[in-house]
Amino acid sequence: MASLKDLKNRISSVKNTQKITKAMQMVAAAKLRKAQEAAENARPYAERINSVITNLAGSMIGVGDAPELLVGNGKEDTVLLVVATADRGLCGGFNTNIVRKAREEIVALEGQGKTVKLFLIGKKGYDQLNRLYHDNIVKFISLKEERKLHAGIAQSIGETITEMFRNGEFDVCKLVYSKFVNVMTQDAVSNTLIPAIASIDEESEDTGPDLKGAIYTYEPDEAGILRILLPRNINTQIFTALLENQAGEMGSKMTAMDNATRNAGDMIDKLTLTFNRTRQAQITSELIEIISGAEAL
Amino acid sequence: MANKLHFSLVSPERELYSGKVDQVDIPGTEGNFGVLPDHAPLMAAIRTGAITVYENGAEKQFFVQGGFADVTPAGLTVLAERAAPMSELTSERLQDDIASAKDSLIGLEGEAALAVQQNLDGLNAVAATL
């Protein structure tokens, strides 16, 4: 059995761990509130831009010179998978869930004989996917240096992706990230970024605002608007994904750290019990020694 | 005026304005235009400049950079790439933007150069009013 001193050391070390996890939980809770707020603030923009595109796309489908970002370039051979994860660990299964979703996608796509390229955002996803799919990774970005998420980050990522598409490096682009449902639940999802038309069919039945019979005027023309709007839609979707991820990471971290704190508490209780038992046993045995010594006299 | 226009200004980061107003003046790529209640549906690209909101005789100005104005019977929504209330705008930040826009203009040609030039003109015009 461990000595009293050993037990004491263990108790104090678990107590220190508990302090750390408790502090991390509180930090995560504070950050979660901010992240949730940011995600909510960004929502109107994303919703509006989506409905505008839906609206415009309807009139552009079937037109010969529809932009490739909207309808695709006619091929589906090479798929660029943009996987957004967190840069830090200690947040439960958050990163693992996203990576698992990404792996499912990769396996499914490769099963169909397609080439998969990976564009990774976030260090944790890179660490996990690098082991299995090292040769598929074409780009990796870490956002560790950014203190606060802003639209500029998403813009530069979006521009990189659009540029790659224009250079013909891939045909279809999918974005894998974690959708923030609530603090306990985050769903890893994958959305199609390019062609934009695929994501419209998938999710929204929104047919745009009711115009009461009036006809939209476009300034400049529809094609001109779409040309500016489509890259921006990609940026917005990436930005939304990053924000959702951030909120999810913090929520997941909060839950994980809450569990860790509780486990540490349980462990302290158990160790304290053993410590007291050992101490009492020691006192009892000392007493027996003294008494039997006195009787022998 | 009985009728009011529902106006909301959103940037990717936040919603800056939402409410009923009398009139909004917008810098479109094809020229400035004003939106009054019951405007016909319109979708217009906007350039760098100032949006002016008129409400109960008071004027409020916002700086916008790139984006769209979407007029529907439900109201006017401006989706701006970047937006800020004029009062939050500092001339140092504008000068930074002007400098970087000038830098990126070097070596550009055709349509891209035109877009940057338009941005630069807008920035200069806003800087002049500060």
GROMACS .gro file of C-alpha atoms in nm, chain A residues 129-297:
model
  169
  129LEU     CA    1  -0.524   1.366  -4.131
  130ASN     CA    2  -0.155   1.406  -4.206
  131ARG     CA    3  -0.092   1.054  -4.078
  132LEU     CA    4  -0.341   0.891  -4.315
  133TYR     CA    5  -0.367   1.121  -4.611
  134HIS     CA    6  -0.034   1.298  -4.624
  135ASP     CA    7  -0.018   1.290  -5.004
  136ASN     CA    8  -0.365   1.438  -5.049
  137ILE     CA    9  -0.297   1.756  -4.855
  138VAL     CA   10  -0.250   2.052  -5.084
  139LYS     CA   11  -0.272   2.330  -4.831
  140PHE     CA   12  -0.271   2.386  -4.458
  141ILE     CA   13  -0.357   2.701  -4.265
  142SER     CA   14  -0.338   2.750  -3.892
  143LEU     CA   15  -0.540   3.028  -3.734
  144LYS     CA   16  -0.352   3.011  -3.406
  145GLU     CA   17  -0.195   3.349  -3.461
  146GLU     CA   18  -0.528   3.523  -3.515
  147ARG     CA   19  -0.655   3.655  -3.186
  148LYS     CA   20  -1.004   3.718  -3.314
  149LEU     CA   21  -1.188   3.578  -3.613
  150HIS     CA   22  -1.274   3.844  -3.865
  151ALA     CA   23  -1.417   3.840  -4.214
  152GLY     CA   24  -1.074   3.916  -4.360
  153ILE     CA   25  -0.944   3.569  -4.274
  154ALA     CA   26  -1.235   3.398  -4.444
  155GLN     CA   27  -1.192   3.631  -4.739
  156SER     CA   28  -0.831   3.536  -4.796
  157ILE     CA   29  -0.913   3.165  -4.765
  158GLY     CA   30  -1.207   3.206  -5.002
  159GLU     CA   31  -0.994   3.391  -5.254
  160THR     CA   32  -0.734   3.115  -5.244
  161ILE     CA   33  -1.003   2.856  -5.314
  162THR     CA   34  -1.159   3.058  -5.596
  163GLU     CA   35  -0.814   3.108  -5.747
  164MET     CA   36  -0.745   2.734  -5.733
  165PHE     CA   37  -1.079   2.666  -5.900
  166ARG     CA   38  -1.002   2.912  -6.178
  167ASN     CA   39  -0.668   2.738  -6.233
  168GLY     CA   40  -0.854   2.412  -6.276
  169GLU     CA   41  -0.699   2.245  -5.973
  170PHE     CA   42  -1.030   2.090  -5.874
  171ASP     CA   43  -1.388   2.056  -6.003
  172VAL     CA   44  -1.599   2.037  -5.687
  173CYS     CA   45  -1.535   2.192  -5.349
  174LYS     CA   46  -1.682   2.068  -5.023
  175LEU     CA   47  -1.652   2.223  -4.681
  176VAL     CA   48  -1.643   2.006  -4.369
  177TYR     CA   49  -1.695   2.172  -4.033
  178SER     CA   50  -1.892   2.139  -3.716
  179LYS     CA   51  -2.233   2.295  -3.687
  180PHE     CA   52  -2.307   2.438  -3.346
  181VAL     CA   53  -2.641   2.306  -3.226
  182ASN     CA   54  -2.601   2.373  -2.856
  183VAL     CA   55  -2.335   2.344  -2.590
  184MET     CA   56  -2.374   1.967  -2.570
  185THR     CA   57  -2.423   1.893  -2.938
  186GLN     CA   58  -2.212   1.979  -3.237
  187ASP     CA   59  -2.279   1.811  -3.568
  188ALA     CA   60  -2.001   1.755  -3.816
  189VAL     CA   61  -2.145   1.846  -4.156
  190SER     CA   62  -2.026   1.884  -4.511
  191ASN     CA   63  -2.154   2.148  -4.750
  192THR     CA   64  -2.082   2.192  -5.117
  193LEU     CA   65  -1.922   2.529  -5.189
  194ILE     CA   66  -1.860   2.491  -5.560
  195PRO     CA   67  -2.079   2.458  -5.760
  196ALA     CA   68  -2.299   2.684  -5.554
  197ILE     CA   69  -2.610   2.543  -5.711
  198ALA     CA   70  -2.568   2.210  -5.530
  199SER     CA   71  -2.599   2.366  -5.188
  200ILE     CA   72  -2.908   2.557  -5.293
  201ASP     CA   73  -3.083   2.239  -5.395
  202GLU     CA   74  -2.975   2.065  -5.077
  203GLU     CA   75  -3.088   2.294  -4.806
  204SER     CA   76  -3.326   2.575  -4.886
  205GLU     CA   77  -3.671   2.580  -5.023
  206ASP     CA   78  -3.667   2.953  -4.991
  207THR     CA   79  -3.779   3.090  -5.321
  208GLY     CA   80  -3.672   3.440  -5.235
  209PRO     CA   81  -3.887   3.730  -5.122
  210ASP     CA   82  -4.237   3.774  -5.250
  211LEU     CA   83  -4.213   4.044  -5.510
  212LYS     CA   84  -4.588   4.084  -5.549
  213GLY     CA   85  -4.561   4.046  -5.922
  214ALA     CA   86  -4.294   4.309  -5.972
  215ILE     CA   87  -3.975   4.232  -6.163
  216TYR     CA   88  -3.629   4.276  -6.020
  217THR     CA   89  -3.410   4.543  -6.169
  218TYR     CA   90  -3.043   4.454  -6.173
  219GLU     CA   91  -2.768   4.708  -6.160
  220PRO     CA   92  -2.534   4.615  -6.327
  221ASP     CA   93  -2.683   4.310  -6.505
  222GLU     CA   94  -2.749   3.969  -6.347
  223ALA     CA   95  -2.426   3.818  -6.472
  224GLY     CA   96  -2.227   4.110  -6.333
  225ILE     CA   97  -2.392   4.077  -5.995
  226LEU     CA   98  -2.339   3.703  -5.982
  227ARG     CA   99  -1.975   3.749  -6.074
  228ILE     CA  100  -1.922   3.955  -5.760
  229LEU     CA  101  -2.171   3.768  -5.547
  230LEU     CA  102  -2.052   3.409  -5.593
  231PRO     CA  103  -1.697   3.449  -5.461
  232ARG     CA  104  -1.843   3.649  -5.176
  233ASN     CA  105  -2.083   3.367  -5.099
  234ILE     CA  106  -1.788   3.131  -5.064
  235ASN     CA  107  -1.616   3.372  -4.828
  236THR     CA  108  -1.933   3.405  -4.625
  237GLN     CA  109  -1.984   3.032  -4.598
  238ILE     CA  110  -1.627   2.985  -4.484
  239PHE     CA  111  -1.664   3.265  -4.233
  240THR     CA  112  -1.985   3.109  -4.101
  241ALA     CA  113  -1.813   2.773  -4.075
  242LEU     CA  114  -1.523   2.924  -3.883
  243LEU     CA  115  -1.758   3.099  -3.643
  244GLU     CA  116  -1.968   2.788  -3.589
  245ASN     CA  117  -1.650   2.592  -3.533
  246GLN     CA  118  -1.529   2.839  -3.278
  247ALA     CA  119  -1.854   2.827  -3.086
  248GLY     CA  120  -1.856   2.447  -3.108
  249GLU     CA  121  -1.498   2.421  -2.992
  250MET     CA  122  -1.568   2.635  -2.689
  251GLY     CA  123  -1.889   2.449  -2.607
  252SER     CA  124  -1.715   2.116  -2.640
  253LYS     CA  125  -1.421   2.237  -2.435
  254MET     CA  126  -1.653   2.361  -2.165
  255THR     CA  127  -1.827   2.023  -2.139
  256ALA     CA  128  -1.499   1.832  -2.149
  257MET     CA  129  -1.343   2.049  -1.881
  258ASP     CA  130  -1.655   2.027  -1.666
  259ASN     CA  131  -1.629   1.648  -1.681
  260ALA     CA  132  -1.259   1.662  -1.603
  261THR     CA  133  -1.322   1.882  -1.300
  262ARG     CA  134  -1.587   1.645  -1.173
  263ASN     CA  135  -1.363   1.341  -1.228
  264ALA     CA  136  -1.082   1.512  -1.041
  265GLY     CA  137  -1.327   1.579  -0.757
  266ASP     CA  138  -1.425   1.212  -0.743
  267MET     CA  139  -1.062   1.113  -0.746
  268ILE     CA  140  -0.980   1.349  -0.460
  269ASP     CA  141  -1.265   1.204  -0.254
  270LYS     CA  142  -1.142   0.850  -0.311
  271LEU     CA  143  -0.782   0.936  -0.234
  272THR     CA  144  -0.879   1.126   0.080
  273LEU     CA  145  -1.073   0.825   0.199
  274THR     CA  146  -0.774   0.595   0.144
  275PHE     CA  147  -0.550   0.854   0.308
  276ASN     CA  148  -0.768   0.867   0.622
  277ARG     CA  149  -0.804   0.491   0.640
  278THR     CA  150  -0.430   0.444   0.615
  279ARG     CA  151  -0.371   0.712   0.877
  280GLN     CA  152  -0.618   0.550   1.118
  281ALA     CA  153  -0.471   0.205   1.059
  282GLN     CA  154  -0.131   0.346   1.137
  283ILE     CA  155  -0.253   0.507   1.462
  284THR     CA  156  -0.429   0.186   1.563
  285SER     CA  157  -0.124  -0.025   1.502
  286GLU     CA  158   0.091   0.225   1.697
  287LEU     CA  159  -0.154   0.208   1.989
  288ILE     CA  160  -0.152  -0.173   1.984
  289GLU     CA  161   0.226  -0.166   1.994
  290ILE     CA  162   0.228   0.073   2.294
  291ILE     CA  163  -0.039  -0.121   2.485
  292SER     CA  164   0.115  -0.462   2.425
  293GLY     CA  165   0.454  -0.316   2.520
  294ALA     CA  166   0.307  -0.182   2.849
  295GLU     CA  167   0.139  -0.519   2.923
  296ALA     CA  168   0.462  -0.705   2.877
  297LEU     CA  169   0.623  -0.506   3.156
   0.00000   0.00000   0.00000
